[in-house]
Amino acid sequence: MRNTTAPPDPATPLQSPPAPAPAPEHRPRRLATPAGTALAATLLALFLLLSAVLAIGLGSAVIPPLETLRHLWAALTGGVISADEVTRHQVVWEIRTPRVLLAAVVGAGLGAVGVAVQAMVRNPLADPYILGVSSGASVGAVLVGVVGGLAALGVYAVSVGAFLGALAATLLVYAIAHDRRGVTPLRLVLTGVALSFGFQAIMSVIVYLAPGNEATGTVLYWTMGGFGGATWGTLPPAAATILIGVLLLRRMSRPLDVMALGDEAAAGLGVDAPRLRRRLFLLTAVMTGAMVAVSGAIGFVGLVVPHIVRILVGADHRRVLTVAPLAGAVLMVWVDLVARVVAAPRELPLGVITALVGVPVFITLMRRRGYLFGGR
């Protein structure tokens, strides 16, 4: 049988198949530029202000936004409030405003510290509590609540005990993880996880031996988180610590980019990775201790927010550390609002809300953007 298929004409150029469309994860991000990052930060800052006003007005007693702004303006400028508005003014200024501001401050700190810890240990699953700081803070708070130490500090005794417990846990983790080669990311993570289990066992023993149920509520608060104890007295120390910490972390953004390449590559580029890791370890520990001391341990915020921000603005740490604090602040303000109103007059622990939101978001990110979690 003759082959009737005509041979290709040598004068006709062969057409190559069309190039495949780039994968979605490799398409350029519109916000991954200085201008795009500035736009994202500006929009988040405006949304944070709007969210704060709404959160201050909403609750078991709803106060309209314009009236909320009027009370805030009167408090800031020393304006006159009529006698029948004193109670609402106190609700706005004395109860809800410090709580909402503390939620924004803690959310900003969790977002920034999450970015720094993930870079420090080179682990996308790291969060601010992976090094055992929160468990140590919980032990300190429970000990003060049960034993009654630091009584001279009054209402701040438990918070100070939590902060001291966080610092003690930090020193213990560093001492165990350090050897003649310094502190490696893997040793830090393993030591922090192991000591977290140890601290949790200590808390269980304290709860078991404590008379009555006086320690149970303290343990639940410090392990699930909440802003019920927010006052104008607790806000300034936490805000100052976290603000200074965020600014220092942002100044370290370029060394963080280099350290992400590995210690050897960083050394070739003039960055002392072990020294930088020690500075980051101390700074993030102080910031985490300050946050846990005023809010307890709030999970998933420091884990999920950095990944979402990297998807939006790229992996450059200067851009990430610009947007992540604002994103964390917005998220925490709304989480606290939901915790206050969904089961009013009772409050849900913040850890419940962040887990219900964070778990599906994290799974979705892992399935759709798998390369961000260590590659496919």
GROMACS .gro file of C-alpha atoms in nm:
model
  376
    1MET     CA    1   0.000   0.000   0.000
    2ARG     CA    2   0.133   0.336  -0.098
    3ASN     CA    3   0.175   0.600   0.168
    4THR     CA    4  -0.035   0.892   0.050
    5THR     CA    5   0.081   1.126   0.327
    6ALA     CA    6   0.268   1.414   0.170
    7PRO     CA    7   0.609   1.489   0.315
    8PRO     CA    8   0.650   1.827   0.485
    9ASP     CA    9   0.756   2.106   0.259
   10PRO     CA   10   1.110   2.207   0.359
   11ALA     CA   11   1.030   2.563   0.260
   12THR     CA   12   0.750   2.579   0.521
   13PRO     CA   13   0.884   2.646   0.871
   14LEU     CA   14   0.767   2.409   1.141
   15GLN     CA   15   0.538   2.571   1.395
   16SER     CA   16   0.630   2.514   1.756
   17PRO     CA   17   0.348   2.442   1.999
   18PRO     CA   18   0.226   2.743   2.195
   19ALA     CA   19   0.410   2.807   2.518
   20PRO     CA   20   0.214   2.700   2.825
   21ALA     CA   21   0.069   2.972   3.041
   22PRO     CA   22   0.274   3.039   3.353
   23ALA     CA   23   0.158   2.869   3.668
   24PRO     CA   24  -0.051   3.093   3.890
   25GLU     CA   25   0.209   3.098   4.164
   26HIS     CA   26   0.474   3.234   3.925
   27ARG     CA   27   0.271   3.522   3.786
   28PRO     CA   28   0.397   3.862   3.899
   29ARG     CA   29   0.213   4.010   4.194
   30ARG     CA   30   0.080   4.362   4.152
   31LEU     CA   31   0.159   4.444   4.515
   32ALA     CA   32   0.514   4.303   4.507
   33THR     CA   33   0.660   4.647   4.436
   34PRO     CA   34   0.741   4.942   4.664
   35ALA     CA   35   0.440   5.133   4.530
   36GLY     CA   36   0.212   4.832   4.568
   37THR     CA   37   0.333   4.771   4.922
   38ALA     CA   38   0.274   5.134   5.013
   39LEU     CA   39  -0.078   5.111   4.870
   40ALA     CA   40  -0.150   4.791   5.065
   41ALA     CA   41  -0.016   4.944   5.386
   42THR     CA   42  -0.223   5.260   5.339
   43LEU     CA   43  -0.544   5.067   5.274
   44LEU     CA   44  -0.482   4.841   5.574
   45ALA     CA   45  -0.412   5.141   5.798
   46LEU     CA   46  -0.739   5.307   5.694
   47PHE     CA   47  -0.929   4.982   5.740
   48LEU     CA   48  -0.768   4.942   6.083
   49LEU     CA   49  -0.898   5.284   6.190
   50LEU     CA   50  -1.247   5.201   6.064
   51SER     CA   51  -1.237   4.861   6.233
   52ALA     CA   52  -1.127   5.016   6.563
   53VAL     CA   53  -1.416   5.265   6.563
   54LEU     CA   54  -1.667   4.991   6.483
   55ALA     CA   55  -1.521   4.755   6.745
   56ILE     CA   56  -1.537   5.024   7.012
   57GLY     CA   57  -1.903   5.090   6.936
   58LEU     CA   58  -2.020   4.729   6.906
   59GLY     CA   59  -2.084   4.497   7.195
   60SER     CA   60  -2.358   4.409   7.442
   61ALA     CA   61  -2.448   4.781   7.433
   62VAL     CA   62  -2.435   4.909   7.074
   63ILE     CA   63  -2.314   5.268   7.027
   64PRO     CA   64  -2.343   5.423   6.678
   65PRO     CA   65  -2.014   5.516   6.504
   66LEU     CA   66  -2.080   5.892   6.508
   67GLU     CA   67  -2.158   5.884   6.878
   68THR     CA   68  -1.848   5.671   6.936
   69LEU     CA   69  -1.634   5.930   6.757
   70ARG     CA   70  -1.795   6.207   6.962
   71HIS     CA   71  -1.708   6.032   7.289
   72LEU     CA   72  -1.353   5.966   7.171
   73TRP     CA   73  -1.310   6.328   7.069
   74ALA     CA   74  -1.444   6.448   7.404
   75ALA     CA   75  -1.201   6.223   7.589
   76LEU     CA   76  -0.902   6.335   7.382
   77THR     CA   77  -0.982   6.706   7.396
   78GLY     CA   78  -1.135   6.730   7.742
   79GLY     CA   79  -1.480   6.805   7.609
   80VAL     CA   80  -1.795   6.819   7.820
   81ILE     CA   81  -2.024   6.513   7.850
   82SER     CA   82  -2.379   6.548   7.975
   83ALA     CA   83  -2.479   6.363   8.291
   84ASP     CA   84  -2.699   6.111   8.111
   85GLU     CA   85  -2.407   6.013   7.882
   86VAL     CA   86  -2.151   5.941   8.153
   87THR     CA   87  -2.214   5.566   8.154
   88ARG     CA   88  -2.182   5.533   7.775
   89HIS     CA   89  -1.873   5.752   7.781
   90GLN     CA   90  -1.711   5.525   8.037
   91VAL     CA   91  -1.798   5.220   7.829
   92VAL     CA   92  -1.637   5.378   7.522
   93TRP     CA   93  -1.328   5.530   7.679
   94GLU     CA   94  -1.251   5.328   7.991
   95ILE     CA   95  -1.349   4.977   7.883
   96ARG     CA   96  -1.358   4.929   7.508
   97THR     CA   97  -1.095   5.170   7.376
   98PRO     CA   98  -0.798   5.024   7.569
   99ARG     CA   99  -0.918   4.676   7.481
  100VAL     CA  100  -0.941   4.746   7.108
  101LEU     CA  101  -0.605   4.926   7.107
  102LEU     CA  102  -0.443   4.637   7.294
  103ALA     CA  103  -0.591   4.391   7.044
  104ALA     CA  104  -0.442   4.593   6.757
  105VAL     CA  105  -0.103   4.613   6.930
  106VAL     CA  106  -0.089   4.240   7.005
  107GLY     CA  107  -0.205   4.151   6.654
  108ALA     CA  108   0.067   4.370   6.504
  109GLY     CA  109   0.327   4.209   6.727
  110LEU     CA  110   0.214   3.856   6.641
  111GLY     CA  111   0.230   3.931   6.269
  112ALA     CA  112   0.581   4.078   6.290
  113VAL     CA  113   0.722   3.816   6.528
  114GLY     CA  114   0.577   3.537   6.315
  115VAL     CA  115   0.772   3.666   6.014
  116ALA     CA  116   1.093   3.695   6.216
  117VAL     CA  117   1.068   3.352   6.379
  118GLN     CA  118   0.997   3.177   6.049
  119ALA     CA  119   1.306   3.343   5.902
  120MET     CA  120   1.517   3.277   6.212
  121VAL     CA  121   1.454   2.901   6.221
  122ARG     CA  122   1.394   2.870   5.844
  123ASN     CA  123   1.071   2.680   5.908
  124PRO     CA  124   0.738   2.781   5.747
  125LEU     CA  125   0.548   2.611   6.031
  126ALA     CA  126   0.706   2.827   6.302
  127ASP     CA  127   0.506   3.079   6.501
  128PRO     CA  128   0.588   3.311   6.794
  129TYR     CA  129   0.517   3.035   7.048
  130ILE     CA  130   0.723   2.754   6.895
  131LEU     CA  131   1.021   2.824   7.124
  132GLY     CA  132   0.830   2.754   7.445
  133VAL     CA  133   0.782   3.117   7.544
  134SER     CA  134   0.404   3.094   7.584
  135SER     CA  135   0.422   2.778   7.795
  136GLY     CA  136   0.680   2.937   8.022
  137ALA     CA  137   0.464   3.247   8.057
  138SER     CA  138   0.165   3.033   8.148
  139VAL     CA  139   0.364   2.858   8.421
  140GLY     CA  140   0.474   3.195   8.561
  141ALA     CA  141   0.119   3.330   8.560
  142VAL     CA  142  -0.026   3.019   8.723
  143LEU     CA  143   0.242   3.014   8.992
  144VAL     CA  144   0.175   3.376   9.082
  145GLY     CA  145  -0.200   3.317   9.083
  146VAL     CA  146  -0.182   3.006   9.301
  147VAL     CA  147   0.113   3.078   9.529
  148GLY     CA  148   0.039   3.448   9.560
  149GLY     CA  149   0.383   3.584   9.480
  150LEU     CA  150   0.451   3.941   9.365
  151ALA     CA  151   0.156   4.061   9.573
  152ALA     CA  152   0.311   4.408   9.599
  153LEU     CA  153   0.237   4.461   9.228
  154GLY     CA  154  -0.137   4.432   9.283
  155VAL     CA  155  -0.341   4.372   8.968
  156TYR     CA  156  -0.024   4.356   8.758
  157ALA     CA  157   0.125   4.065   8.954
  158VAL     CA  158  -0.001   3.792   8.719
  159SER     CA  159   0.113   3.978   8.408
  160VAL     CA  160   0.458   4.037   8.553
  161GLY     CA  161   0.475   3.671   8.654
  162ALA     CA  162   0.387   3.570   8.299
  163PHE     CA  163   0.655   3.797   8.157
  164LEU     CA  164   0.918   3.663   8.396
  165GLY     CA  165   0.813   3.308   8.312
  166ALA     CA  166   0.850   3.383   7.941
  167LEU     CA  167   1.201   3.521   7.990
  168ALA     CA  168   1.300   3.225   8.208
  169ALA     CA  169   1.176   2.985   7.939
  170THR     CA  170   1.371   3.179   7.677
  171LEU     CA  171   1.696   3.156   7.871
  172LEU     CA  172   1.643   2.786   7.935
  173VAL     CA  173   1.573   2.713   7.567
  174TYR     CA  174   1.881   2.906   7.459
  175ALA     CA  175   2.105   2.740   7.721
  176ILE     CA  176   1.998   2.390   7.617
  177ALA     CA  177   2.007   2.457   7.242
  178HIS     CA  178   2.351   2.622   7.252
  179ASP     CA  179   2.660   2.414   7.198
  180ARG     CA  180   3.017   2.471   7.078
  181ARG     CA  181   2.889   2.529   6.724
  182GLY     CA  182   2.643   2.791   6.840
  183VAL     CA  183   2.265   2.773   6.804
  184THR     CA  184   2.124   2.607   6.493
  185PRO     CA  185   1.763   2.649   6.376
  186LEU     CA  186   1.685   2.279   6.415
  187ARG     CA  187   1.815   2.266   6.773
  188LEU     CA  188   1.613   2.575   6.863
  189VAL     CA  189   1.290   2.428   6.729
  190LEU     CA  190   1.340   2.086   6.886
  191THR     CA  191   1.439   2.233   7.221
  192GLY     CA  192   1.144   2.474   7.222
  193VAL     CA  193   0.893   2.201   7.137
  194ALA     CA  194   1.034   1.964   7.399
  195LEU     CA  195   1.033   2.226   7.674
  196SER     CA  196   0.679   2.330   7.582
  197PHE     CA  197   0.562   1.981   7.670
  198GLY     CA  198   0.759   2.002   7.993
  199PHE     CA  199   0.602   2.335   8.091
  200GLN     CA  200   0.257   2.202   8.009
  201ALA     CA  201   0.323   1.907   8.241
  202ILE     CA  202   0.421   2.150   8.518
  203MET     CA  203   0.098   2.342   8.466
  204SER     CA  204  -0.101   2.020   8.488
  205VAL     CA  205   0.066   1.934   8.820
  206ILE     CA  206  -0.006   2.281   8.959
  207VAL     CA  207  -0.371   2.257   8.858
  208TYR     CA  208  -0.399   1.909   9.006
  209LEU     CA  209  -0.245   2.007   9.339
  210ALA     CA  210  -0.406   2.350   9.374
  211PRO     CA  211  -0.693   2.365   9.624
  212GLY     CA  212  -1.030   2.398   9.458
  213ASN     CA  213  -1.045   2.519   9.098
  214GLU     CA  214  -0.863   2.847   9.142
  215ALA     CA  215  -0.584   2.756   8.898
  216THR     CA  216  -0.807   2.616   8.624
  217GLY     CA  217  -0.941   2.952   8.507
  218THR     CA  218  -0.591   3.102   8.501
  219VAL     CA  219  -0.458   2.815   8.292
  220LEU     CA  220  -0.745   2.840   8.044
  221TYR     CA  221  -0.696   3.214   8.009
  222TRP     CA  222  -0.323   3.195   7.946
  223THR     CA  223  -0.350   2.905   7.703
  224MET     CA  224  -0.649   3.037   7.501
  225GLY     CA  225  -0.595   3.413   7.521
  226GLY     CA  226  -0.819   3.712   7.583
  227PHE     CA  227  -0.823   4.089   7.631
  228GLY     CA  228  -1.067   4.099   7.921
  229GLY     CA  229  -0.804   4.248   8.152
  230ALA     CA  230  -0.710   4.536   7.921
  231THR     CA  231  -0.677   4.873   8.094
  232TRP     CA  232  -0.506   5.202   8.026
  233GLY     CA  233  -0.238   5.089   8.270
  234THR     CA  234  -0.147   4.769   8.084
  235LEU     CA  235  -0.152   4.924   7.736
  236PRO     CA  236   0.154   5.159   7.737
  237PRO     CA  237   0.425   4.904   7.838
  238ALA     CA  238   0.302   4.645   7.589
  239ALA     CA  239   0.256   4.902   7.312
  240ALA     CA  240   0.602   5.053   7.362
  241THR     CA  241   0.773   4.712   7.368
  242ILE     CA  242   0.597   4.588   7.056
  243LEU     CA  243   0.636   4.913   6.861
  244ILE     CA  244   1.009   4.930   6.928
  245GLY     CA  245   1.040   4.561   6.844
  246VAL     CA  246   0.859   4.599   6.511
  247LEU     CA  247   1.082   4.890   6.413
  248LEU     CA  248   1.396   4.695   6.503
  249LEU     CA  249   1.278   4.392   6.307
  250ARG     CA  250   1.213   4.606   6.004
  251ARG     CA  251   1.567   4.745   6.025
  252MET     CA  252   1.690   4.383   6.008
  253SER     CA  253   1.492   4.308   5.692
  254ARG     CA  254   1.792   4.297   5.456
  255PRO     CA  255   1.995   4.060   5.680
  256LEU     CA  256   1.682   3.845   5.710
  257ASP     CA  257   1.667   3.815   5.331
  258VAL     CA  258   2.028   3.701   5.326
  259MET     CA  259   1.988   3.460   5.618
  260ALA     CA  260   1.705   3.286   5.434
  261LEU     CA  261   1.968   3.159   5.188
  262GLY     CA  262   2.140   2.956   5.462
  263ASP     CA  263   2.422   3.025   5.706
  264GLU     CA  264   2.702   2.949   5.460
  265ALA     CA  265   2.559   3.166   5.186
  266ALA     CA  266   2.494   3.442   5.441
  267ALA     CA  267   2.855   3.428   5.558
  268GLY     CA  268   2.971   3.464   5.199
  269LEU     CA  269   2.758   3.777   5.168
  270GLY     CA  270   2.894   3.931   5.487
  271VAL     CA  271   2.610   3.844   5.730
  272ASP     CA  272   2.699   3.669   6.056
  273ALA     CA  273   2.396   3.438   6.074
  274PRO     CA  274   2.461   3.297   6.425
  275ARG     CA  275   2.502   3.646   6.570
  276LEU     CA  276   2.189   3.769   6.389
  277ARG     CA  277   1.998   3.465   6.513
  278ARG     CA  278   2.094   3.541   6.873
  279ARG     CA  279   1.972   3.900   6.837
  280LEU     CA  280   1.648   3.786   6.677
  281PHE     CA  281   1.599   3.523   6.945
  282LEU     CA  282   1.633   3.779   7.225
  283LEU     CA  283   1.416   4.041   7.052
  284THR     CA  284   1.133   3.803   6.959
  285ALA     CA  285   1.140   3.651   7.307
  286VAL     CA  286   1.095   3.991   7.474
  287MET     CA  287   0.815   4.084   7.233
  288THR     CA  288   0.640   3.750   7.276
  289GLY     CA  289   0.673   3.770   7.653
  290ALA     CA  290   0.518   4.117   7.653
  291MET     CA  291   0.227   3.997   7.438
  292VAL     CA  292   0.160   3.684   7.639
  293ALA     CA  293   0.174   3.886   7.961
  294VAL     CA  294  -0.125   4.100   7.856
  295SER     CA  295  -0.327   3.862   7.637
  296GLY     CA  296  -0.222   3.503   7.695
  297ALA     CA  297  -0.126   3.276   7.406
  298ILE     CA  298  -0.327   3.338   7.087
  299GLY     CA  299  -0.254   3.077   6.823
  300PHE     CA  300  -0.250   3.080   6.442
  301VAL     CA  301  -0.217   3.458   6.396
  302GLY     CA  302   0.163   3.453   6.390
  303LEU     CA  303   0.157   3.142   6.171
  304VAL     CA  304  -0.099   3.234   5.903
  305VAL     CA  305  -0.056   3.612   5.865
  306PRO     CA  306   0.307   3.595   5.735
  307HIS     CA  307   0.207   3.346   5.464
  308ILE     CA  308  -0.091   3.553   5.350
  309VAL     CA  309   0.124   3.867   5.335
  310ARG     CA  310   0.396   3.690   5.134
  311ILE     CA  311   0.136   3.585   4.880
  312LEU     CA  312   0.029   3.949   4.844
  313VAL     CA  313   0.360   4.138   4.845
  314GLY     CA  314   0.628   3.875   4.783
  315ALA     CA  315   0.902   3.738   5.007
  316ASP     CA  316   1.110   4.054   5.053
  317HIS     CA  317   1.123   4.105   5.429
  318ARG     CA  318   1.110   4.484   5.409
  319ARG     CA  319   0.774   4.464   5.234
  320VAL     CA  320   0.649   4.177   5.450
  321LEU     CA  321   0.742   4.353   5.776
  322THR     CA  322   0.562   4.664   5.653
  323VAL     CA  323   0.231   4.491   5.582
  324ALA     CA  324   0.226   4.201   5.830
  325PRO     CA  325   0.186   4.415   6.148
  326LEU     CA  326  -0.108   4.601   5.994
  327ALA     CA  327  -0.270   4.279   5.873
  328GLY     CA  328  -0.224   4.118   6.214
  329ALA     CA  329  -0.372   4.423   6.388
  330VAL     CA  330  -0.682   4.424   6.166
  331LEU     CA  331  -0.733   4.051   6.211
  332MET     CA  332  -0.700   4.066   6.590
  333VAL     CA  333  -0.943   4.358   6.626
  334TRP     CA  334  -1.211   4.164   6.440
  335VAL     CA  335  -1.135   3.838   6.621
  336ASP     CA  336  -1.175   4.013   6.956
  337LEU     CA  337  -1.500   4.171   6.838
  338VAL     CA  338  -1.640   3.833   6.734
  339ALA     CA  339  -1.533   3.682   7.067
  340ARG     CA  340  -1.724   3.956   7.252
  341VAL     CA  341  -2.050   3.956   7.057
  342VAL     CA  342  -2.110   3.602   6.932
  343ALA     CA  343  -2.201   3.464   7.275
  344ALA     CA  344  -2.275   3.788   7.464
  345PRO     CA  345  -2.273   3.855   7.751
  346ARG     CA  346  -2.013   3.578   7.779
  347GLU     CA  347  -1.684   3.596   7.590
  348LEU     CA  348  -1.529   3.320   7.385
  349PRO     CA  349  -1.155   3.256   7.422
  350LEU     CA  350  -0.967   3.417   7.136
  351GLY     CA  351  -0.781   3.094   7.063
  352VAL     CA  352  -1.110   2.931   6.967
  353ILE     CA  353  -1.186   3.199   6.706
  354THR     CA  354  -0.834   3.208   6.561
  355ALA     CA  355  -0.827   2.829   6.535
  356LEU     CA  356  -1.165   2.813   6.361
  357VAL     CA  357  -1.044   3.075   6.113
  358GLY     CA  358  -0.678   2.977   6.092
  359VAL     CA  359  -0.712   2.604   6.029
  360PRO     CA  360  -0.917   2.625   5.705
  361VAL     CA  361  -0.716   2.925   5.583
  362PHE     CA  362  -0.388   2.743   5.643
  363ILE     CA  363  -0.511   2.427   5.470
  364THR     CA  364  -0.634   2.633   5.173
  365LEU     CA  365  -0.299   2.810   5.143
  366MET     CA  366  -0.114   2.480   5.162
  367ARG     CA  367  -0.324   2.324   4.887
  368ARG     CA  368  -0.326   2.621   4.650
  369ARG     CA  369   0.016   2.770   4.720
  370GLY     CA  370   0.216   2.464   4.812
  371TYR     CA  371   0.546   2.615   4.704
  372LEU     CA  372   0.529   2.865   4.989
  373PHE     CA  373   0.541   2.582   5.241
  374GLY     CA  374   0.864   2.427   5.124
  375GLY     CA  375   0.786   2.324   4.765
  376ARG     CA  376   0.584   2.043   4.612
   0.00000   0.00000   0.00000
